CSV table of N, CA and C in Angstrom, one decimal:
chain,number,residue,atom,x,y,z
A,6,MET,N,99.6,-108.2,18.1
A,6,MET,CA,100.2,-106.9,18.1
A,6,MET,C,101.3,-106.9,19.1
A,7,SER,N,102.5,-106.4,18.7
A,7,SER,CA,103.6,-106.4,19.5
A,7,SER,C,103.6,-105.3,20.5
A,8,LEU,N,104.4,-105.5,21.5
A,8,LEU,CA,104.4,-104.4,22.6
A,8,LEU,C,105.0,-103.1,22.1
A,9,LYS,N,106.0,-103.3,21.2
A,9,LYS,CA,106.7,-102.1,20.6
A,9,LYS,C,105.7,-101.3,19.8
A,10,ARG,N,104.9,-102.0,19.0
A,10,ARG,CA,103.9,-101.3,18.1
A,10,ARG,C,102.8,-100.7,19.0
A,11,LEU,N,102.4,-101.3,20.0
A,11,LEU,CA,101.4,-100.7,20.9
A,11,LEU,C,102.0,-99.5,21.6
A,12,PHE,N,103.2,-99.5,22.0
A,12,PHE,CA,103.9,-98.4,22.6
A,12,PHE,C,103.9,-97.2,21.7
A,13,TRP,N,104.2,-97.4,20.4
A,13,TRP,CA,104.3,-96.3,19.4
A,13,TRP,C,102.8,-95.8,19.1
A,14,LEU,N,101.9,-96.7,19.1
A,14,LEU,CA,100.5,-96.3,18.9
A,14,LEU,C,100.0,-95.4,20.0
A,15,VAL,N,100.2,-95.8,21.2
A,15,VAL,CA,99.8,-95.0,22.4
A,15,VAL,C,100.6,-93.7,22.4
A,16,SER,N,101.9,-93.7,22.2
A,16,SER,CA,102.7,-92.5,22.1
A,16,SER,C,102.1,-91.5,21.1
A,17,PHE,N,101.8,-92.0,19.9
A,17,PHE,CA,101.3,-91.2,18.8
A,17,PHE,C,100.0,-90.6,19.2
A,18,ALA,N,99.1,-91.4,19.8
A,18,ALA,CA,97.8,-90.9,20.2
A,18,ALA,C,97.9,-89.8,21.3
A,19,LEU,N,98.8,-90.0,22.2
A,19,LEU,CA,99.0,-89.0,23.3
A,19,LEU,C,99.6,-87.7,22.7
A,20,MET,N,100.6,-87.9,21.8
A,20,MET,CA,101.2,-86.7,21.2
A,20,MET,C,100.2,-86.0,20.3
A,21,SER,N,99.4,-86.7,19.6
A,21,SER,CA,98.3,-86.0,18.8
A,21,SER,C,97.3,-85.2,19.7
A,22,LEU,N,96.9,-85.9,20.8
A,22,LEU,CA,96.0,-85.2,21.7
A,22,LEU,C,96.7,-83.9,22.3
A,23,PHE,N,98.0,-84.1,22.7
A,23,PHE,CA,98.7,-82.9,23.2
A,23,PHE,C,98.8,-81.8,22.2
A,24,LEU,N,99.2,-82.1,20.9
A,24,LEU,CA,99.3,-81.1,19.9
A,24,LEU,C,98.0,-80.5,19.6
A,25,LEU,N,96.9,-81.2,19.6
A,25,LEU,CA,95.6,-80.7,19.3
A,25,LEU,C,95.2,-79.7,20.4
A,26,LEU,N,95.4,-80.1,21.7
A,26,LEU,CA,95.1,-79.1,22.8
A,26,LEU,C,96.0,-77.9,22.8
A,27,THR,N,97.3,-78.1,22.4
A,27,THR,CA,98.2,-76.9,22.3
A,27,THR,C,97.8,-76.0,21.2
A,28,ALA,N,97.4,-76.6,20.1
A,28,ALA,CA,96.9,-75.7,18.9
A,28,ALA,C,95.7,-75.0,19.3
A,29,GLY,N,94.7,-75.6,20.0
A,29,GLY,CA,93.5,-74.9,20.5
A,29,GLY,C,93.9,-73.7,21.4
A,30,LEU,N,94.8,-74.0,22.3
A,30,LEU,CA,95.2,-73.0,23.3
A,30,LEU,C,95.9,-71.8,22.6
A,31,VAL,N,96.8,-72.1,21.6
A,31,VAL,CA,97.5,-71.1,20.9
A,31,VAL,C,96.5,-70.2,20.1
A,32,ALA,N,95.6,-70.9,19.4
A,32,ALA,CA,94.6,-70.2,18.6
A,32,ALA,C,93.7,-69.3,19.5
A,33,THR,N,93.3,-69.7,20.7
A,33,THR,CA,92.5,-68.9,21.6
A,33,THR,C,93.3,-67.7,22.0
A,34,GLN,N,94.6,-67.9,22.4
A,34,GLN,CA,95.4,-66.8,22.9
A,34,GLN,C,95.7,-65.8,21.7
A,35,TRP,N,95.9,-66.3,20.5
A,35,TRP,CA,96.2,-65.5,19.4
A,35,TRP,C,95.0,-64.6,19.1
A,36,ASN,N,93.8,-65.1,19.2
A,36,ASN,CA,92.6,-64.3,19.0
A,36,ASN,C,92.4,-63.2,20.1
A,37,THR,N,92.8,-63.6,21.3
A,37,THR,CA,92.7,-62.6,22.4
A,37,THR,C,93.7,-61.5,22.2
A,38,TYR,N,94.9,-61.9,21.7
A,38,TYR,CA,96.0,-60.9,21.5
A,38,TYR,C,95.5,-60.0,20.3
A,39,ARG,N,94.9,-60.5,19.3
A,39,ARG,CA,94.5,-59.6,18.2
A,39,ARG,C,93.4,-58.7,18.6
A,40,ASN,N,92.5,-59.2,19.4
A,40,ASN,CA,91.4,-58.3,19.9
A,40,ASN,C,91.9,-57.2,20.8
A,41,ASP,N,92.9,-57.6,21.7
A,41,ASP,CA,93.5,-56.6,22.6
A,41,ASP,C,94.3,-55.6,21.8
A,42,ALA,N,95.1,-56.0,20.8
A,42,ALA,CA,95.9,-55.1,20.0
A,42,ALA,C,95.0,-54.2,19.2
A,43,ALA,N,93.8,-54.6,18.8
A,43,ALA,CA,92.9,-53.7,18.1
A,43,ALA,C,92.3,-52.6,19.0
A,44,GLY,N,92.3,-52.9,20.3
A,44,GLY,CA,91.8,-51.9,21.2
A,44,GLY,C,92.8,-50.8,21.7
A,45,VAL,N,94.1,-51.1,21.4
A,45,VAL,CA,95.1,-50.1,21.8
A,45,VAL,C,94.9,-48.7,21.2
A,46,PRO,N,94.6,-48.6,19.9
A,46,PRO,CA,94.4,-47.3,19.3
A,46,PRO,C,93.1,-46.6,19.9
A,47,VAL,N,92.1,-47.4,20.2
A,47,VAL,CA,90.9,-46.8,20.8
A,47,VAL,C,91.2,-46.2,22.2
A,48,VAL,N,92.0,-46.9,23.0
A,48,VAL,CA,92.4,-46.4,24.3
A,48,VAL,C,93.2,-45.1,24.1
A,49,ARG,N,94.1,-45.1,23.2
A,49,ARG,CA,94.9,-43.9,22.9
A,49,ARG,C,94.0,-42.7,22.5
A,50,HIS,N,93.0,-43.0,21.7
A,50,HIS,CA,92.0,-41.9,21.3
A,50,HIS,C,91.2,-41.5,22.6
A,51,ILE,N,90.9,-42.4,23.4
A,51,ILE,CA,90.2,-42.0,24.7
A,51,ILE,C,91.1,-41.1,25.5
A,52,GLN,N,92.4,-41.5,25.6
A,52,GLN,CA,93.3,-40.6,26.4
A,52,GLN,C,93.5,-39.3,25.8
A,53,LEU,N,93.5,-39.2,24.4
A,53,LEU,CA,93.6,-37.9,23.8
A,53,LEU,C,92.3,-37.1,24.0
A,54,ALA,N,91.2,-37.7,24.0
A,54,ALA,CA,89.9,-37.0,24.3
A,54,ALA,C,89.9,-36.5,25.7
A,55,MET,N,90.4,-37.3,26.6
A,55,MET,CA,90.4,-36.8,28.0
A,55,MET,C,91.4,-35.7,28.2
A,56,HIS,N,92.5,-35.7,27.5
A,56,HIS,CA,93.4,-34.6,27.5
A,56,HIS,C,92.8,-33.3,27.0
A,57,VAL,N,92.0,-33.4,25.9
A,57,VAL,CA,91.3,-32.3,25.4
A,57,VAL,C,90.3,-31.7,26.4
A,58,MET,N,89.6,-32.6,27.1
A,58,MET,CA,88.6,-32.2,28.1
A,58,MET,C,89.4,-31.5,29.3
A,59,GLU,N,90.6,-32.0,29.6
A,59,GLU,CA,91.4,-31.4,30.7
A,59,GLU,C,91.8,-30.0,30.3
A,60,LEU,N,92.2,-29.8,29.0
A,60,LEU,CA,92.6,-28.4,28.6
A,60,LEU,C,91.4,-27.5,28.5
A,61,ILE,N,90.3,-28.0,28.1
A,61,ILE,CA,89.1,-27.1,28.1
A,61,ILE,C,88.7,-26.8,29.5
A,62,SER,N,88.8,-27.7,30.4
A,62,SER,CA,88.4,-27.4,31.8
A,62,SER,C,89.4,-26.4,32.4
A,63,SER,N,90.7,-26.5,32.0
A,63,SER,CA,91.7,-25.6,32.5
A,63,SER,C,91.5,-24.2,32.1
A,64,GLU,N,90.6,-23.9,31.1
A,64,GLU,CA,90.3,-22.5,30.7
A,64,GLU,C,89.5,-21.8,31.8
A,65,ARG,N,88.9,-22.6,32.7
A,65,ARG,CA,88.1,-21.9,33.7
A,65,ARG,C,88.9,-21.0,34.6
A,66,GLY,N,90.1,-21.4,35.0
A,66,GLY,CA,90.9,-20.6,35.8
A,66,GLY,C,91.2,-19.2,35.2
A,67,PRO,N,91.7,-19.2,34.0
A,67,PRO,CA,92.0,-17.9,33.3
A,67,PRO,C,90.7,-17.1,33.1
A,68,SER,N,89.6,-17.8,32.8
A,68,SER,CA,88.3,-17.1,32.7
A,68,SER,C,87.9,-16.4,34.0
A,69,ASN,N,88.1,-17.1,35.1
A,69,ASN,CA,87.8,-16.5,36.4
A,69,ASN,C,88.7,-15.4,36.7
A,70,SER,N,90.0,-15.5,36.2
A,70,SER,CA,90.9,-14.4,36.4
A,70,SER,C,90.4,-13.1,35.6
A,71,VAL,N,90.0,-13.3,34.4
A,71,VAL,CA,89.5,-12.2,33.6
A,71,VAL,C,88.2,-11.6,34.3
A,72,LEU,N,87.4,-12.5,34.8
A,72,LEU,CA,86.2,-11.9,35.5
A,72,LEU,C,86.5,-11.1,36.7
A,73,GLY,N,87.5,-11.5,37.4
A,73,GLY,CA,87.9,-10.8,38.6
A,73,GLY,C,89.0,-9.8,38.5
A,74,ALA,N,89.5,-9.6,37.3
A,74,ALA,CA,90.6,-8.7,37.1
A,74,ALA,C,90.2,-7.2,37.2
A,75,ASN,N,91.1,-6.4,37.7
A,75,ASN,CA,90.8,-4.9,37.6
A,75,ASN,C,91.5,-4.4,36.4
A,76,GLU,N,91.5,-3.1,36.2
A,76,GLU,CA,92.0,-2.6,34.9
A,76,GLU,C,93.5,-2.9,34.7
A,77,THR,N,94.3,-2.9,35.7
A,77,THR,CA,95.8,-3.1,35.6
A,77,THR,C,96.1,-4.6,35.3
A,78,GLU,N,95.2,-5.5,35.8
A,78,GLU,CA,95.5,-6.9,35.7
A,78,GLU,C,94.9,-7.5,34.4
A,79,MET,N,94.0,-6.7,33.8
A,79,MET,CA,93.2,-7.2,32.7
A,79,MET,C,94.0,-7.7,31.5
A,80,PRO,N,95.0,-6.9,31.0
A,80,PRO,CA,95.8,-7.4,29.8
A,80,PRO,C,96.5,-8.8,30.1
A,81,ALA,N,97.1,-8.9,31.2
A,81,ALA,CA,97.8,-10.2,31.5
A,81,ALA,C,96.8,-11.3,31.7
A,82,ALA,N,95.6,-11.0,32.3
A,82,ALA,CA,94.6,-12.1,32.5
A,82,ALA,C,94.1,-12.5,31.1
A,83,ARG,N,93.8,-11.6,30.2
A,83,ARG,CA,93.3,-11.9,28.9
A,83,ARG,C,94.3,-12.7,28.1
A,84,ALA,N,95.6,-12.3,28.2
A,84,ALA,CA,96.7,-13.0,27.5
A,84,ALA,C,96.7,-14.5,28.0
A,85,GLU,N,96.6,-14.7,29.3
A,85,GLU,CA,96.6,-16.0,29.8
A,85,GLU,C,95.4,-16.8,29.3
A,86,LEU,N,94.3,-16.2,29.3
A,86,LEU,CA,93.1,-16.9,28.7
A,86,LEU,C,93.2,-17.2,27.3
A,87,GLU,N,93.8,-16.3,26.5
A,87,GLU,CA,94.0,-16.6,25.1
A,87,GLU,C,95.0,-17.8,24.9
A,88,ARG,N,96.0,-17.8,25.7
A,88,ARG,CA,97.0,-19.0,25.6
A,88,ARG,C,96.3,-20.3,26.0
A,89,ALA,N,95.4,-20.3,27.0
A,89,ALA,CA,94.7,-21.5,27.4
A,89,ALA,C,93.7,-21.9,26.3
A,90,ARG,N,93.1,-20.9,25.6
A,90,ARG,CA,92.1,-21.3,24.6
A,90,ARG,C,92.9,-21.7,23.3
A,91,LEU,N,94.0,-21.2,23.1
A,91,LEU,CA,94.8,-21.6,21.9
A,91,LEU,C,95.3,-23.1,22.1
A,92,ASN,N,95.7,-23.4,23.4
A,92,ASN,CA,96.1,-24.8,23.7
A,92,ASN,C,94.9,-25.7,23.5
A,93,SER,N,93.7,-25.3,23.9
A,93,SER,CA,92.5,-26.1,23.8
A,93,SER,C,92.2,-26.3,22.3
A,94,ASP,N,92.2,-25.3,21.5
A,94,ASP,CA,91.9,-25.4,20.1
A,94,ASP,C,92.9,-26.3,19.4
A,95,ARG,N,94.2,-26.2,19.7
A,95,ARG,CA,95.2,-27.1,19.1
A,95,ARG,C,94.9,-28.5,19.5
A,96,SER,N,94.5,-28.8,20.7
A,96,SER,CA,94.3,-30.2,21.1
A,96,SER,C,93.0,-30.7,20.4
A,97,ILE,N,92.0,-29.8,20.3
A,97,ILE,CA,90.8,-30.2,19.6
A,97,ILE,C,91.1,-30.6,18.1
A,98,THR,N,91.9,-29.7,17.5
A,98,THR,CA,92.3,-30.0,16.1
A,98,THR,C,93.0,-31.3,16.0
A,99,THR,N,93.9,-31.6,16.9
A,99,THR,CA,94.7,-32.9,16.9
A,99,THR,C,93.7,-34.0,17.0
A,100,LEU,N,92.8,-33.9,18.0
A,100,LEU,CA,91.8,-35.0,18.2
A,100,LEU,C,90.9,-35.2,17.0
A,101,LEU,N,90.5,-34.1,16.3
A,101,LEU,CA,89.7,-34.3,15.1
A,101,LEU,C,90.5,-34.9,14.0
A,102,TYR,N,91.7,-34.6,13.9
A,102,TYR,CA,92.6,-35.2,12.8
A,102,TYR,C,92.7,-36.7,13.1
A,103,VAL,N,92.9,-37.1,14.3
A,103,VAL,CA,93.1,-38.5,14.7
A,103,VAL,C,91.8,-39.2,14.4
A,104,LEU,N,90.7,-38.6,14.8
A,104,LEU,CA,89.4,-39.3,14.6
A,104,LEU,C,89.0,-39.5,13.2
A,105,HIS,N,89.4,-38.5,12.3
A,105,HIS,CA,89.0,-38.6,10.9
A,105,HIS,C,90.0,-39.6,10.2
A,106,SER,N,91.2,-39.8,10.7
A,106,SER,CA,92.1,-40.7,10.0
A,106,SER,C,92.0,-42.1,10.5
A,107,TYR,N,91.2,-42.4,11.5
A,107,TYR,CA,91.1,-43.8,11.9
A,107,TYR,C,89.8,-44.4,11.4
A,108,PRO,N,89.8,-45.6,10.8
A,108,PRO,CA,88.6,-46.2,10.2
A,108,PRO,C,87.7,-46.8,11.2
A,109,ASN,N,86.9,-46.0,11.9
A,109,ASN,CA,85.9,-46.5,12.8
A,109,ASN,C,84.6,-45.9,12.4
A,110,PRO,N,83.5,-46.7,12.2
A,110,PRO,CA,82.3,-46.2,11.7
A,110,PRO,C,81.6,-45.2,12.7
A,111,ASN,N,82.0,-45.2,14.0
A,111,ASN,CA,81.4,-44.3,15.0
A,111,ASN,C,82.1,-43.0,15.0
A,112,TYR,N,83.3,-42.9,14.5
A,112,TYR,CA,84.1,-41.7,14.7
A,112,TYR,C,83.6,-40.5,14.0
A,113,PRO,N,83.0,-40.6,12.8
A,113,PRO,CA,82.5,-39.3,12.2
A,113,PRO,C,81.5,-38.6,13.0
A,114,ALA,N,80.5,-39.3,13.6
A,114,ALA,CA,79.5,-38.7,14.4
A,114,ALA,C,80.2,-38.0,15.7
A,115,ILE,N,81.1,-38.7,16.2
A,115,ILE,CA,81.8,-38.2,17.4
A,115,ILE,C,82.6,-37.0,17.0
A,116,ALA,N,83.3,-37.0,15.9
A,116,ALA,CA,84.1,-35.9,15.5
A,116,ALA,C,83.2,-34.6,15.2
A,117,THR,N,82.0,-34.9,14.6
A,117,THR,CA,81.1,-33.8,14.4
A,117,THR,C,80.7,-33.1,15.7
A,118,ARG,N,80.4,-33.9,16.7
A,118,ARG,CA,80.0,-33.3,18.0
A,118,ARG,C,81.2,-32.6,18.6
A,119,ILE,N,82.4,-33.1,18.5
A,119,ILE,CA,83.6,-32.4,19.0
A,119,ILE,C,83.8,-31.1,18.3
A,120,ALA,N,83.6,-31.1,17.0
A,120,ALA,CA,83.8,-29.9,16.2
A,120,ALA,C,82.9,-28.8,16.6
A,121,GLN,N,81.7,-29.1,17.2
A,121,GLN,CA,80.8,-28.1,17.6
A,121,GLN,C,81.2,-27.4,18.9
A,122,LEU,N,82.2,-27.9,19.5
A,122,LEU,CA,82.8,-27.2,20.7
A,122,LEU,C,83.2,-25.8,20.4
A,123,ARG,N,83.8,-25.6,19.2
A,123,ARG,CA,84.3,-24.3,18.8
A,123,ARG,C,83.2,-23.5,18.1
A,124,THR,N,82.1,-24.0,17.7
A,124,THR,CA,81.2,-23.3,16.9
A,124,THR,C,79.8,-23.1,17.5
A,125,GLU,N,79.6,-23.7,18.7
A,125,GLU,CA,78.2,-23.6,19.3
A,125,GLU,C,77.9,-22.2,19.7
A,126,GLN,N,78.9,-21.6,20.4
A,126,GLN,CA,78.7,-20.2,21.0
A,126,GLN,C,79.9,-19.4,20.7
A,127,PRO,N,80.1,-19.0,19.4
A,127,PRO,CA,81.4,-18.4,19.1
A,127,PRO,C,81.5,-17.0,19.8
A,128,GLY,N,80.5,-16.3,20.0
A,128,GLY,CA,80.6,-15.0,20.7
A,128,GLY,C,81.0,-15.1,22.1
A,129,LYS,N,80.4,-16.0,22.8
A,129,LYS,CA,80.7,-16.3,24.2
A,129,LYS,C,82.1,-16.9,24.4
A,130,TYR,N,82.4,-17.7,23.4
A,130,TYR,CA,83.7,-18.5,23.5
A,130,TYR,C,84.9,-17.5,23.3
A,131,GLU,N,84.7,-16.6,22.4
A,131,GLU,CA,85.9,-15.7,22.1
A,131,GLU,C,86.1,-14.7,23.2
A,132,GLN,N,85.1,-14.0,23.7
A,132,GLN,CA,85.3,-12.9,24.7
A,132,GLN,C,84.5,-13.2,25.9
A,133,PRO,N,85.1,-13.4,27.1
A,133,PRO,CA,84.3,-13.5,28.3
A,133,PRO,C,83.7,-12.2,28.7
A,134,VAL,N,82.6,-12.2,29.4
A,134,VAL,CA,82.0,-11.0,29.9
A,134,VAL,C,82.7,-10.6,31.2
A,135,SER,N,83.2,-9.4,31.3
A,135,SER,CA,83.9,-9.0,32.5
A,135,SER,C,83.0,-8.1,33.3
A,136,PRO,N,82.7,-8.4,34.6
A,136,PRO,CA,81.9,-7.5,35.4
A,136,PRO,C,82.7,-6.3,35.7
A,137,VAL,N,82.0,-5.2,35.9
A,137,VAL,CA,82.6,-3.9,36.2
A,137,VAL,C,82.3,-3.6,37.7
A,138,PRO,N,83.4,-3.3,38.5
A,138,PRO,CA,83.2,-3.0,39.9
A,138,PRO,C,82.5,-1.6,40.0
A,139,ASP,N,81.9,-1.3,41.2
A,139,ASP,CA,81.4,0.0,41.4
A,139,ASP,C,82.6,0.9,41.8
A,140,PRO,N,82.3,2.2,42.0
A,140,PRO,CA,83.4,3.1,42.3
A,140,PRO,C,84.3,2.7,43.5
A,141,ASN,N,83.8,2.0,44.4
A,141,ASN,CA,84.6,1.6,45.6
A,141,ASN,C,85.4,0.3,45.3
A,142,GLY,N,85.2,-0.3,44.1
A,142,GLY,CA,86.0,-1.5,43.8
A,142,GLY,C,85.3,-2.8,44.2
A,143,TRP,N,84.0,-2.7,44.5
A,143,TRP,CA,83.2,-3.8,44.9
A,143,TRP,C,82.4,-4.3,43.7
A,144,PHE,N,82.3,-5.7,43.7
A,144,PHE,CA,81.4,-6.3,42.6
A,144,PHE,C,80.1,-6.6,43.3
A,145,HIS,N,79.0,-6.2,42.6
A,145,HIS,CA,77.7,-6.6,43.1
A,145,HIS,C,77.4,-8.0,42.7
A,146,ALA,N,76.6,-8.7,43.5
A,146,ALA,CA,76.4,-10.1,43.3
A,146,ALA,C,75.6,-10.3,42.0
A,147,ARG,N,74.7,-9.5,41.6
A,147,ARG,CA,73.9,-9.7,40.4
A,147,ARG,C,74.8,-9.5,39.1
A,148,VAL,N,75.9,-8.6,39.2
A,148,VAL,CA,76.8,-8.5,38.1
A,148,VAL,C,77.7,-9.7,37.9
A,149,VAL,N,78.2,-10.3,39.1
A,149,VAL,CA,79.0,-11.5,39.0
A,149,VAL,C,78.2,-12.6,38.5
A,150,VAL,N,76.9,-12.8,39.0
A,150,VAL,CA,76.1,-13.9,38.6
A,150,VAL,C,75.8,-13.8,37.1
A,151,ALA,N,75.5,-12.6,36.6
A,151,ALA,CA,75.3,-12.4,35.2
A,151,ALA,C,76.5,-12.8,34.3
A,152,ALA,N,77.7,-12.4,34.8
A,152,ALA,CA,78.9,-12.7,34.1
A,152,ALA,C,79.2,-14.2,34.1
A,153,VAL,N,78.9,-14.9,35.2
A,153,VAL,CA,79.1,-16.3,35.2
A,153,VAL,C,78.1,-17.0,34.4
A,154,ASP,N,76.9,-16.6,34.4
A,154,ASP,CA,75.8,-17.2,33.5
A,154,ASP,C,76.2,-17.0,32.0
A,155,ALA,N,76.9,-16.0,31.7
A,155,ALA,CA,77.3,-15.7,30.3
A,155,ALA,C,78.4,-16.6,29.8
A,156,LEU,N,79.1,-17.3,30.7
A,156,LEU,CA,80.2,-18.2,30.3
A,156,LEU,C,79.6,-19.4,29.5
A,157,PRO,N,80.4,-19.9,28.6
A,157,PRO,CA,79.9,-21.1,27.8
A,157,PRO,C,79.9,-22.4,28.7
């Protein structure tokens, strides 16, 4: 065997080994990329769900304002509460639309539970209970506790 032929044989073997290892590395990285790319919509859905939770939680401030409002402050406090609830309802509707449009086998059950947010306690959700102060303008503790217990 000539030296030139041996050189080409060793070069071909090394090049084949290098190409094989490179192909394995590219295939592994491609699978990682595909798995990560499939997770991006799920992360966006989680962000949307967290935004919905934030808006629902932000209803507490206007609810507390309605609970503590006197007669002159009541219309403005109720209007603020209605705006907060409208924002929450819109975000829940958006989240439900997204969950129903994405093909994930777990999403229908999750969407059903989220839809119950608006239907579990419709009477309590629509109108908060407002405590009534005594003639001196003071709220008794039992009245405030009963109003807070009535919140959803």
